[in-house]
XYZ file of N, CA and C in Angstrom:
795
model
N 0.858 -1.187 0.000
C 0.000 0.000 0.000
C 0.895 1.238 0.000
N 0.516 2.273 -0.723
C 1.267 3.521 -0.777
C 0.659 4.513 0.196
N 1.500 5.031 1.121
C 1.024 5.987 2.112
C 1.462 7.387 1.710
N 0.526 8.298 1.666
C 0.828 9.662 1.265
C 1.073 10.522 2.498
N 2.224 11.250 2.502
C 2.552 12.145 3.613
C 3.072 13.454 3.042
N 2.898 14.521 3.801
C 3.392 15.835 3.389
C 4.412 16.339 4.399
N 5.418 17.083 3.935
C 6.478 17.618 4.791
C 6.628 19.107 4.505
N 6.991 19.848 5.521
C 7.371 21.238 5.300
C 8.786 21.259 4.742
N 9.237 22.416 4.277
C 10.581 22.521 3.710
C 11.644 22.147 4.739
N 11.471 22.616 5.991
C 12.458 22.318 7.034
C 12.466 20.837 7.375
N 11.281 20.221 7.458
C 11.204 18.787 7.760
C 11.838 17.953 6.656
N 11.601 18.352 5.401
C 12.196 17.624 4.284
C 13.717 17.730 4.306
N 14.233 18.916 4.707
C 15.685 19.103 4.780
C 16.283 18.254 5.898
N 15.623 18.240 7.057
C 16.115 17.449 8.192
C 16.060 15.954 7.899
N 15.054 15.522 7.139
C 14.922 14.097 6.841
C 15.814 13.655 5.686
N 16.516 14.592 5.074
C 17.395 14.236 3.969
C 16.671 14.025 2.652
N 15.432 14.510 2.579
C 14.670 14.353 1.333
C 15.105 15.373 0.281
N 15.639 16.495 0.722
C 16.160 17.517 -0.189
C 17.557 17.912 0.269
N 18.363 18.458 -0.632
C 19.744 18.841 -0.296
C 19.822 20.216 0.330
N 18.947 21.107 -0.063
C 18.991 22.460 0.485
C 17.666 23.151 0.259
N 17.450 24.249 0.975
C 16.248 25.069 0.840
C 16.694 26.487 0.523
N 16.161 27.061 -0.556
C 16.531 28.411 -0.959
C 15.271 29.255 -1.097
N 15.292 30.494 -0.608
C 14.097 31.343 -0.669
C 13.812 31.905 -2.055
N 14.793 31.897 -2.961
C 14.597 32.461 -4.294
C 15.481 31.724 -5.288
N 15.217 31.948 -6.560
C 15.998 31.310 -7.611
C 17.454 31.775 -7.557
N 17.680 33.080 -7.328
C 19.052 33.591 -7.263
C 19.808 32.982 -6.097
N 19.130 32.834 -4.942
C 19.766 32.203 -3.782
C 20.110 30.745 -4.078
N 19.240 30.086 -4.826
C 19.498 28.691 -5.192
C 20.742 28.575 -6.068
N 20.888 29.483 -7.013
C 22.065 29.458 -7.881
C 23.338 29.685 -7.083
N 23.289 30.554 -6.079
C 24.467 30.810 -5.222
C 24.790 29.575 -4.400
N 23.762 28.924 -3.838
C 23.977 27.743 -3.003
C 24.531 26.573 -3.822
N 24.102 26.442 -5.070
C 24.552 25.326 -5.903
C 25.960 25.532 -6.456
N 26.430 26.764 -6.472
C 27.746 27.057 -7.041
C 28.842 26.296 -6.295
N 29.667 25.599 -7.031
C 30.778 24.859 -6.460
C 30.453 23.421 -6.083
N 29.203 23.036 -6.154
C 28.859 21.650 -5.832
C 29.338 20.713 -6.944
N 29.697 19.510 -6.550
C 30.181 18.510 -7.488
C 29.065 17.503 -7.751
N 28.751 17.283 -9.032
C 27.713 16.327 -9.417
C 28.302 15.339 -10.402
N 27.650 14.189 -10.486
C 28.115 13.154 -11.413
C 27.159 13.064 -12.577
N 27.721 13.115 -13.797
C 26.911 13.030 -15.005
C 27.598 12.104 -15.989
N 26.924 11.020 -16.335
C 27.448 10.021 -17.261
C 28.812 9.488 -16.823
N 28.910 9.246 -15.527
C 30.136 8.671 -14.979
C 31.247 9.672 -14.741
N 31.028 10.949 -15.043
C 32.049 11.971 -14.839
C 31.589 12.965 -13.777
N 32.547 13.395 -12.929
C 32.236 14.386 -11.916
C 32.446 15.778 -12.487
N 31.460 16.635 -12.273
C 31.550 18.005 -12.776
C 31.199 18.980 -11.672
N 31.868 20.117 -11.695
C 31.629 21.162 -10.701
C 30.708 22.213 -11.286
N 29.643 22.514 -10.528
C 28.663 23.495 -11.000
C 29.193 24.911 -10.831
N 28.992 25.727 -11.863
C 29.338 27.143 -11.810
C 28.068 27.938 -12.089
N 27.320 28.197 -11.058
C 25.990 28.789 -11.235
C 25.837 30.183 -10.646
N 26.859 30.665 -9.937
C 26.703 31.945 -9.242
C 26.343 33.073 -10.208
N 27.050 33.142 -11.325
C 26.808 34.215 -12.288
C 26.114 33.707 -13.552
N 25.415 32.562 -13.424
C 24.759 31.983 -14.601
C 23.593 32.849 -15.057
N 23.359 32.868 -16.352
C 22.232 33.618 -16.932
C 20.986 32.737 -16.917
N 19.929 33.254 -16.366
C 18.672 32.491 -16.269
C 17.843 32.736 -17.524
N 17.479 31.677 -18.182
C 16.646 31.770 -19.387
C 15.403 30.912 -19.184
N 14.269 31.525 -19.210
C 13.006 30.816 -18.981
C 12.469 30.291 -20.311
N 12.061 29.049 -20.325
C 11.496 28.415 -21.519
C 10.044 28.060 -21.232
N 9.128 28.739 -21.875
C 7.701 28.511 -21.678
C 7.171 27.548 -22.733
N 6.170 26.774 -22.352
C 5.528 25.884 -23.319
C 4.720 26.708 -24.315
N 4.692 26.247 -25.549
C 3.854 26.893 -26.558
C 2.387 26.544 -26.293
N 1.495 27.257 -26.966
C 0.061 26.990 -26.786
C -0.275 25.553 -27.178
N 0.320 25.066 -28.263
C 0.060 23.698 -28.700
C 0.573 22.686 -27.672
N 1.747 22.974 -27.075
C 2.288 22.074 -26.059
C 1.404 22.062 -24.818
N 0.840 23.226 -24.455
C -0.059 23.271 -23.296
C -1.334 22.472 -23.559
N -1.846 22.563 -24.799
C -3.042 21.790 -25.148
C -2.744 20.296 -25.074
N -1.615 19.871 -25.633
C -1.237 18.453 -25.584
C -1.035 17.990 -24.152
N -0.434 18.846 -23.323
C -0.225 18.488 -21.925
C -1.555 18.312 -21.191
N -2.528 19.161 -21.548
C -3.852 19.050 -20.921
C -4.565 17.776 -21.353
N -4.483 17.467 -22.654
C -5.154 16.270 -23.157
C -4.538 15.007 -22.566
N -3.200 15.007 -22.419
C -2.507 13.813 -21.925
C -2.590 13.720 -20.411
N -3.797 13.824 -19.891
C -4.057 13.680 -18.452
C -5.059 12.553 -18.284
N -4.869 11.673 -17.317
C -5.776 10.519 -17.177
C -7.254 10.890 -17.146
N -7.616 11.925 -16.374
C -9.025 12.305 -16.291
C -9.557 12.787 -17.635
N -8.755 13.599 -18.337
C -9.182 14.112 -19.642
C -9.271 12.971 -20.656
N -8.304 12.044 -20.606
C -8.314 10.910 -21.534
C -9.574 10.062 -21.351
N -9.909 9.761 -20.094
C -11.124 8.983 -19.805
C -12.362 9.740 -20.275
N -12.404 11.047 -20.020
C -13.565 11.851 -20.408
C -13.724 11.883 -21.922
N -12.615 12.040 -22.643
C -12.678 12.064 -24.111
C -13.150 10.718 -24.665
N -12.640 9.629 -24.112
C -13.059 8.310 -24.562
C -14.555 8.109 -24.322
N -15.044 8.594 -23.187
C -16.458 8.430 -22.855
C -17.342 9.256 -23.781
N -16.950 10.525 -24.010
C -17.726 11.374 -24.920
C -17.719 10.795 -26.332
N -16.569 10.255 -26.734
C -16.493 9.619 -28.045
C -17.424 8.433 -28.153
N -17.482 7.626 -27.101
C -18.371 6.458 -27.108
C -19.832 6.874 -27.177
N -20.204 7.899 -26.390
C -21.591 8.371 -26.408
C -21.976 8.880 -27.800
N -21.064 9.663 -28.413
C -21.343 10.201 -29.737
C -21.538 9.109 -30.778
N -20.682 8.091 -30.746
C -20.784 7.015 -31.731
C -22.013 6.145 -31.474
N -22.322 5.894 -30.206
C -23.521 5.112 -29.887
C -24.776 5.847 -30.364
N -24.807 7.180 -30.158
C -25.962 7.967 -30.609
C -26.070 7.920 -32.131
N -24.911 7.986 -32.815
C -24.933 7.937 -34.285
C -25.413 6.577 -34.778
N -25.055 5.510 -34.068
C -25.491 4.168 -34.460
C -27.000 4.030 -34.332
N -27.548 4.599 -33.257
C -28.984 4.474 -33.022
C -29.792 5.491 -33.816
N -29.155 6.588 -34.238
C -29.852 7.615 -35.019
C -29.021 7.945 -36.256
N -28.962 7.043 -37.227
C -28.153 7.278 -38.432
C -28.551 8.560 -39.141
N -27.540 9.313 -39.557
C -27.812 10.555 -40.256
C -27.767 11.785 -39.378
N -27.633 11.606 -38.045
C -27.534 12.770 -37.153
C -26.251 13.548 -37.424
N -25.203 12.851 -37.819
C -23.917 13.401 -38.285
C -23.138 14.087 -37.160
N -23.700 15.155 -36.559
C -22.943 15.934 -35.569
C -22.443 15.083 -34.400
N -23.315 14.279 -33.752
C -22.802 13.447 -32.653
C -21.721 12.475 -33.104
N -21.872 11.929 -34.306
C -20.872 10.989 -34.801
C -19.536 11.649 -35.058
N -19.556 12.858 -35.646
C -18.309 13.578 -35.937
C -17.611 13.970 -34.638
N -18.366 14.566 -33.710
C -17.780 14.970 -32.429
C -17.273 13.748 -31.665
N -18.052 12.664 -31.697
C -17.643 11.438 -31.014
C -16.361 10.870 -31.582
N -16.240 10.878 -32.918
C -15.022 10.357 -33.554
C -13.810 11.195 -33.184
N -13.961 12.533 -33.167
C -12.852 13.415 -32.798
C -12.424 13.170 -31.355
N -13.409 13.096 -30.453
C -13.093 12.851 -29.035
C -12.409 11.500 -28.856
N -12.877 10.491 -29.585
C -12.305 9.153 -29.466
C -10.853 9.139 -29.946
N -10.578 9.823 -31.049
C -9.213 9.875 -31.575
C -8.290 10.612 -30.602
N -8.760 11.737 -30.042
C -7.959 12.467 -29.061
C -7.716 11.629 -27.813
N -8.751 10.893 -27.373
C -8.589 10.024 -26.214
C -7.578 8.920 -26.459
N -7.620 8.329 -27.649
C -6.652 7.282 -27.993
C -5.243 7.845 -28.070
N -5.111 9.080 -28.578
C -3.785 9.704 -28.605
C -3.258 9.915 -27.192
N -4.118 10.406 -26.303
C -3.705 10.618 -24.915
C -3.259 9.302 -24.278
N -3.963 8.229 -24.576
C -3.605 6.940 -24.001
C -2.312 6.396 -24.595
N -1.969 6.815 -25.810
C -0.697 6.374 -26.385
C 0.480 7.029 -25.679
N 0.242 8.170 -25.033
C 1.293 8.874 -24.299
C 1.401 8.346 -22.872
N 0.261 8.003 -22.285
C 0.231 7.557 -20.885
C 0.562 6.069 -20.782
N 1.047 5.626 -19.596
C 1.333 4.191 -19.393
C 0.032 3.400 -19.264
N -0.283 2.599 -20.276
C -1.578 1.920 -20.347
C -1.457 0.451 -19.956
N -2.452 -0.005 -19.198
C -2.606 -1.429 -18.907
C -3.621 -1.974 -19.922
N -3.199 -2.908 -20.762
C -4.061 -3.360 -21.854
C -5.276 -4.141 -21.364
N -5.183 -4.729 -20.175
C -6.359 -5.398 -19.608
C -7.447 -4.369 -19.307
N -7.045 -3.202 -18.777
C -8.011 -2.140 -18.522
C -8.621 -1.621 -19.806
N -7.786 -1.466 -20.853
C -8.295 -1.008 -22.146
C -9.282 -2.013 -22.738
N -8.996 -3.304 -22.573
C -9.904 -4.342 -23.073
C -11.252 -4.273 -22.359
N -11.240 -3.990 -21.056
C -12.500 -3.862 -20.313
C -13.290 -2.642 -20.786
N -12.594 -1.562 -21.129
C -13.291 -0.387 -21.657
C -13.949 -0.695 -23.000
N -13.234 -1.411 -23.852
C -13.811 -1.793 -25.150
C -14.996 -2.730 -24.959
N -14.884 -3.646 -23.994
C -16.000 -4.544 -23.691
C -17.212 -3.756 -23.215
N -16.976 -2.720 -22.407
C -18.083 -1.880 -21.945
C -18.798 -1.232 -23.128
N -18.026 -0.722 -24.100
C -18.632 -0.123 -25.281
C -19.471 -1.118 -26.063
N -18.964 -2.350 -26.209
C -19.711 -3.388 -26.936
C -21.007 -3.722 -26.210
N -20.944 -3.845 -24.891
C -22.143 -4.173 -24.113
C -23.183 -3.073 -24.212
N -22.751 -1.827 -24.220
C -23.702 -0.713 -24.328
C -24.357 -0.670 -25.703
N -23.601 -0.984 -26.742
C -24.199 -1.037 -28.080
C -25.198 -2.191 -28.161
N -24.857 -3.323 -27.566
C -25.770 -4.474 -27.577
C -27.056 -4.172 -26.817
N -26.970 -3.331 -25.779
C -28.170 -2.963 -25.021
C -29.190 -2.279 -25.934
N -28.692 -1.528 -26.910
C -29.590 -0.832 -27.834
C -30.186 -1.802 -28.846
N -29.395 -2.816 -29.225
C -29.847 -3.766 -30.242
C -30.648 -4.923 -29.644
N -30.304 -5.327 -28.418
C -30.945 -6.495 -27.799
C -31.609 -6.069 -26.490
N -32.931 -6.123 -26.388
C -33.592 -5.759 -25.127
C -33.155 -6.691 -23.991
N -32.491 -6.161 -22.985
C -32.029 -6.981 -21.858
C -32.544 -6.443 -20.532
N -33.453 -5.444 -20.606
C -34.044 -4.843 -19.414
C -32.965 -4.287 -18.474
N -31.902 -3.718 -19.060
C -30.877 -3.040 -18.273
C -29.704 -3.894 -17.848
N -29.749 -5.205 -18.077
C -28.666 -6.079 -17.615
C -27.362 -5.793 -18.369
N -27.443 -5.602 -19.682
C -26.242 -5.290 -20.451
C -25.695 -3.916 -20.092
N -26.587 -2.975 -19.790
C -26.139 -1.643 -19.366
C -25.381 -1.726 -18.058
N -25.923 -2.486 -17.100
C -25.258 -2.650 -15.800
C -23.903 -3.331 -15.970
N -23.871 -4.387 -16.790
C -22.603 -5.077 -17.033
C -21.593 -4.145 -17.691
N -22.053 -3.303 -18.624
C -21.163 -2.347 -19.267
C -20.625 -1.316 -18.299
N -21.478 -0.834 -17.377
C -21.032 0.151 -16.388
C -19.983 -0.451 -15.459
N -20.195 -1.689 -15.025
C -19.218 -2.359 -14.153
C -17.906 -2.568 -14.896
N -18.005 -3.019 -16.146
C -16.809 -3.232 -16.959
C -16.052 -1.921 -17.165
N -16.799 -0.833 -17.395
C -16.157 0.467 -17.592
C -15.414 0.913 -16.338
N -16.066 0.830 -15.182
C -15.436 1.274 -13.932
C -14.188 0.454 -13.612
N -14.274 -0.866 -13.763
C -13.109 -1.718 -13.500
C -11.979 -1.408 -14.490
N -12.337 -1.254 -15.767
C -11.326 -0.967 -16.776
C -10.657 0.379 -16.556
N -11.448 1.406 -16.190
C -10.878 2.737 -15.960
C -9.951 2.741 -14.754
N -10.286 1.969 -13.716
C -9.416 1.910 -12.530
C -8.128 1.152 -12.827
N -8.187 0.196 -13.743
C -7.009 -0.608 -14.076
C -6.209 -0.020 -15.240
N -6.746 1.014 -15.890
C -6.205 1.459 -17.169
C -4.769 1.957 -17.089
N -4.460 2.739 -16.072
C -3.132 3.329 -15.962
C -2.324 2.559 -14.927
N -1.191 2.004 -15.358
C -0.439 1.103 -14.496
C 0.615 1.801 -13.643
N 0.741 3.117 -13.738
C 1.719 3.837 -12.930
C 1.206 3.979 -11.500
N 2.086 3.804 -10.513
C 1.679 3.896 -9.105
C 1.475 5.336 -8.662
N 1.985 6.296 -9.426
C 1.853 7.698 -9.070
C 0.387 8.111 -9.142
N -0.195 8.633 -8.034
C -1.609 9.045 -8.062
C -1.904 10.101 -9.121
N -0.876 10.892 -9.478
C -1.089 11.927 -10.502
C -1.341 11.327 -11.871
N -0.981 10.062 -12.064
C -1.179 9.395 -13.351
C -2.295 8.359 -13.261
N -3.260 8.626 -12.417
C -4.440 7.771 -12.311
C -5.688 8.619 -12.428
N -6.728 8.047 -12.982
C -7.995 8.777 -13.119
C -8.704 8.838 -11.769
N -9.437 9.916 -11.559
C -10.186 10.095 -10.322
C -11.303 9.065 -10.216
N -11.407 8.420 -9.045
C -12.444 7.402 -8.838
C -13.837 8.027 -8.946
N -13.998 9.239 -8.399
C -15.303 9.908 -8.482
C -15.687 10.172 -9.940
N -14.703 10.578 -10.751
C -14.977 10.819 -12.165
C -15.349 9.527 -12.879
N -14.642 8.446 -12.568
C -14.918 7.151 -13.200
C -16.344 6.704 -12.911
N -16.745 6.776 -11.628
C -18.097 6.339 -11.251
C -19.148 7.236 -11.906
N -18.896 8.558 -11.912
C -19.861 9.495 -12.509
C -20.032 9.221 -14.005
N -18.918 8.983 -14.706
C -19.002 8.707 -16.146
C -19.708 7.386 -16.397
N -19.370 6.359 -15.612
C -20.012 5.053 -15.778
C -21.523 5.132 -15.616
N -21.975 5.865 -14.586
C -23.419 5.995 -14.348
C -24.070 6.814 -15.467
N -23.410 7.928 -15.865
C -23.982 8.801 -16.891
C -24.120 8.088 -18.232
N -23.030 7.442 -18.672
C -23.074 6.740 -19.965
C -24.075 5.590 -19.901
N -24.131 4.907 -18.747
C -25.095 3.818 -18.598
C -26.530 4.302 -18.726
N -26.840 5.448 -18.093
C -28.198 5.994 -18.169
C -28.529 6.456 -19.592
N -27.547 7.093 -20.256
C -27.769 7.521 -21.641
C -28.036 6.318 -22.533
N -27.234 5.262 -22.357
C -27.409 4.056 -23.163
C -28.764 3.408 -22.895
N -29.158 3.387 -21.625
C -30.454 2.805 -21.269
C -31.591 3.593 -21.917
N -31.461 4.932 -21.927
C -32.481 5.762 -22.556
C -32.554 5.539 -24.056
N -31.379 5.448 -24.706
C -31.356 5.199 -26.150
C -31.915 3.820 -26.475
N -31.601 2.840 -25.611
C -32.136 1.501 -25.821
C -33.653 1.475 -25.710
N -34.179 2.253 -24.774
C -35.636 2.309 -24.608
C -36.290 2.947 -25.827
N -35.662 4.012 -26.354
C -36.206 4.657 -27.554
C -36.160 3.714 -28.754
N -35.050 2.972 -28.864
C -34.935 2.025 -29.980
C -35.983 0.921 -29.869
N -36.256 0.470 -28.647
C -37.260 -0.580 -28.441
C -38.660 -0.074 -28.782
N -38.962 1.163 -28.383
C -40.265 1.731 -28.697
C -40.434 1.903 -30.198
N -39.343 2.253 -30.889
C -39.419 2.447 -32.339
C -39.742 1.140 -33.060
N -39.282 0.010 -32.501
C -39.554 -1.277 -33.136
C -41.036 -1.629 -33.096
N -41.737 -1.177 -32.051
C -43.149 -1.521 -31.900
C -44.074 -0.389 -32.355
N -43.480 0.698 -32.874
C -44.294 1.812 -33.327
C -45.015 1.443 -34.622
N -46.216 1.923 -34.746
C -47.016 1.632 -35.929
C -46.351 2.239 -37.157
N -46.321 1.454 -38.259
C -45.718 1.929 -39.505
C -46.530 3.099 -40.035
N -45.828 4.187 -40.411
C -46.522 5.397 -40.857
C -46.277 5.705 -42.322
N -45.500 4.895 -43.007
C -45.202 5.151 -44.413
C -45.466 3.897 -45.230
N -45.507 4.066 -46.560
C -45.725 2.922 -47.432
C -47.151 2.417 -47.357
N -47.366 1.237 -47.961
C -48.720 0.673 -47.993
C -49.205 0.299 -46.602
N -48.307 -0.163 -45.733
C -48.721 -0.530 -44.376
C -49.176 0.686 -43.586
N -48.627 1.847 -43.933
C -49.026 3.062 -43.232
C -50.431 3.519 -43.577
N -51.030 2.962 -44.654
C -52.389 3.345 -45.045
C -53.449 2.540 -44.309
N -53.073 1.414 -43.723
C -54.062 0.566 -43.045
C -54.713 1.318 -41.889
N -56.027 1.164 -41.766
C -56.850 1.781 -40.720
C -56.984 3.292 -40.876
N -56.445 3.859 -41.961
C -56.609 5.289 -42.197
C -58.023 5.562 -42.718
N -58.548 6.756 -42.415
C -59.883 7.133 -42.840
C -59.819 8.003 -44.095
N -60.717 7.710 -45.058
C -60.783 8.486 -46.285
C -62.211 8.876 -46.609
N -62.369 9.699 -47.644
C -63.683 10.183 -48.059
C -63.955 9.728 -49.488
N -65.122 9.108 -49.694
C -65.482 8.598 -51.022
C -65.788 9.781 -51.935
N -65.018 9.892 -53.029
C -65.241 10.985 -53.987
C -66.029 10.515 -55.205
N -66.106 9.206 -55.399
C -66.912 8.630 -56.477
C -67.502 7.341 -55.928
N -68.828 7.238 -55.943
C -69.508 6.139 -55.291
C -68.958 4.759 -55.641
N -68.946 3.870 -54.648
C -68.461 2.501 -54.829
C -69.663 1.573 -54.810
N -69.835 0.803 -55.874
C -70.904 -0.201 -55.924
C -70.316 -1.561 -55.589
N -71.148 -2.465 -55.132
C -70.667 -3.808 -54.802
C -70.076 -4.448 -56.042
N -68.816 -4.744 -55.999
C -68.148 -5.383 -57.128
C -67.627 -4.409 -58.158
N -67.931 -3.108 -58.021
C -67.458 -2.104 -58.969
C -66.625 -1.068 -58.212
N -65.401 -0.773 -58.670
C -64.542 0.150 -57.936
C -65.019 1.589 -58.035
N -64.627 2.372 -57.053
C -64.901 3.805 -57.045
C -63.622 4.563 -56.704
N -63.810 5.785 -56.250
C -62.663 6.621 -55.906
C -62.759 7.078 -54.451
N -61.586 7.112 -53.792
C -61.509 7.560 -52.396
C -60.401 8.592 -52.273
N -60.701 9.701 -51.570
C -59.683 10.714 -51.306
C -59.035 10.409 -49.948
N -57.710 10.236 -49.984
C -56.989 9.872 -48.763
C -55.627 10.572 -48.769
N -55.352 11.316 -47.700
C -54.073 12.044 -47.584
C -53.855 12.985 -48.769
N -54.956 13.575 -49.258
C -54.836 14.521 -50.357
C -54.663 13.862 -51.715
N -54.800 12.528 -51.791
C -54.624 11.801 -53.047
C -55.905 11.034 -53.374
N -56.106 10.772 -54.651
C -57.266 10.011 -55.106
C -56.821 8.584 -55.395
N -57.467 7.624 -54.732
C -57.138 6.205 -54.891
C -58.336 5.451 -55.465
N -58.026 4.399 -56.240
C -59.074 3.446 -56.613
C -59.447 2.651 -55.375
N -60.722 2.387 -55.219
C -61.160 1.694 -54.013
C -62.256 0.694 -54.327
N -62.255 -0.408 -53.594
C -63.286 -1.438 -53.702
C -63.845 -1.705 -52.323
N -65.077 -2.181 -52.286
C -65.720 -2.509 -51.018
C -66.677 -3.672 -51.237
N -66.964 -4.393 -50.154
C -67.894 -5.528 -50.252
C -69.341 -5.069 -50.324
N -69.582 -3.826 -49.925
C -70.942 -3.273 -49.965
C -70.889 -1.939 -50.691
N -72.054 -1.480 -51.142
C -72.110 -0.185 -51.826
C -71.869 0.945 -50.834
N -71.072 1.928 -51.283
C -70.780 3.094 -50.439
C -71.047 4.339 -51.267
N -71.856 5.243 -50.734
C -72.254 6.439 -51.476
C -71.154 7.494 -51.453
N -71.203 8.369 -52.445
C -70.246 9.479 -52.512
C -70.393 10.374 -51.273
N -69.303 10.780 -50.693
C -69.313 11.627 -49.501
C -69.244 10.856 -48.194
N -69.393 9.507 -48.247
C -69.302 8.708 -47.020
C -67.831 8.513 -46.622
N -67.643 8.277 -45.353
C -66.303 8.019 -44.844
C -66.055 6.521 -44.808
N -64.822 6.142 -45.148
C -64.463 4.718 -45.176
C -63.113 4.518 -44.493
N -62.865 3.293 -44.075
C -61.600 2.912 -43.440
C -60.881 1.914 -44.344
N -59.576 2.080 -44.496
C -58.776 1.171 -45.322
C -58.507 -0.105 -44.532
N -58.845 -1.243 -45.129
C -58.614 -2.527 -44.471
C -57.554 -3.355 -45.200
N -57.260 -2.987 -46.452
C -56.268 -3.741 -47.210
C -55.760 -2.868 -48.362
N -54.490 -3.064 -48.700
C -53.902 -2.346 -49.831
C -53.426 -3.377 -50.840
N -53.959 -3.299 -52.058
C -53.592 -4.233 -53.125
C -53.036 -3.419 -54.287
N -51.725 -3.226 -54.274
C -51.114 -2.407 -55.324
C -51.562 -0.971 -55.199
N -52.255 -0.463 -56.255
C -52.756 0.908 -56.249
C -54.241 0.980 -55.933
N -54.809 -0.137 -55.457
C -56.231 -0.191 -55.145
C -56.411 -0.442 -53.647
N -57.306 0.310 -53.024
C -57.604 0.151 -51.619
C -58.897 -0.640 -51.435
N -58.869 -1.545 -50.478
C -60.121 -2.204 -50.074
C -60.570 -1.525 -48.799
N -61.793 -1.036 -48.822
C -62.294 -0.217 -47.723
C -63.581 -0.770 -47.175
N -63.979 -0.228 -46.028
C -65.266 -0.542 -45.426
C -65.854 0.761 -44.880
N -67.158 0.900 -44.944
C -67.772 2.150 -44.459
C -67.696 2.247 -42.948
N -67.597 3.476 -42.481
C -67.586 3.739 -41.039
C -68.671 4.765 -40.742
N -69.173 4.702 -39.523
C -70.188 5.677 -39.120
C -69.558 7.022 -38.831
N -70.368 8.061 -38.680
C -69.870 9.392 -38.360
C -69.265 9.403 -36.964
N -68.101 10.100 -36.797
C -67.447 10.189 -35.483
C -67.249 11.644 -35.137
């Protein structure tokens, strides 16, 4: 187990954790002057008293890369990418979520290429994504979503193999992302399930049970005309139907509707 402790400057000096304490950069250069250090097997004497200090700042691009290459940001980008792609899969043609998701996923993968990755953790994250996609395709009443959330949390905790806490993702962030993505996936799965049982609204099947108005009388065995959705259709019926009566579509045979009369509603 790793125990975290903090020391003041004086305590660190007394414990031998640091060589010296200096109140300013100039004081540090004076204190280091004349010290002997070993570099590549050779001893060298530092001459820092009159050294020129040159500050090197990171460029804007380097600061952006440094921000992205952080465990919390990497996990967040991977999660946003997964949500975007899952939404695009369930709603083809939305475009924006898919594009943003792909960009976030690529940035997340780049960040992980820089950080020390445990491939078992990465495999669990990929498994979580597969389970969440399956939840949308296969009704499991939330079981696949729960399994995906557990897989995601375990994978995110195992993802970075460095013992340094600074190179690990926050547990609170991992749990929050797992719950959020799980709920989003569950909602998308519910919408996809409802869409499967929704009544067809287009094509010939979409005309069934629709109400129309007879524009040319229908005699038994002789076709007439019915106005439906602003269009004129050929129509047949088992009984005579007078012009102006309302009828319901019971069958579609090519370009001819089979109808039955309905009472006034």
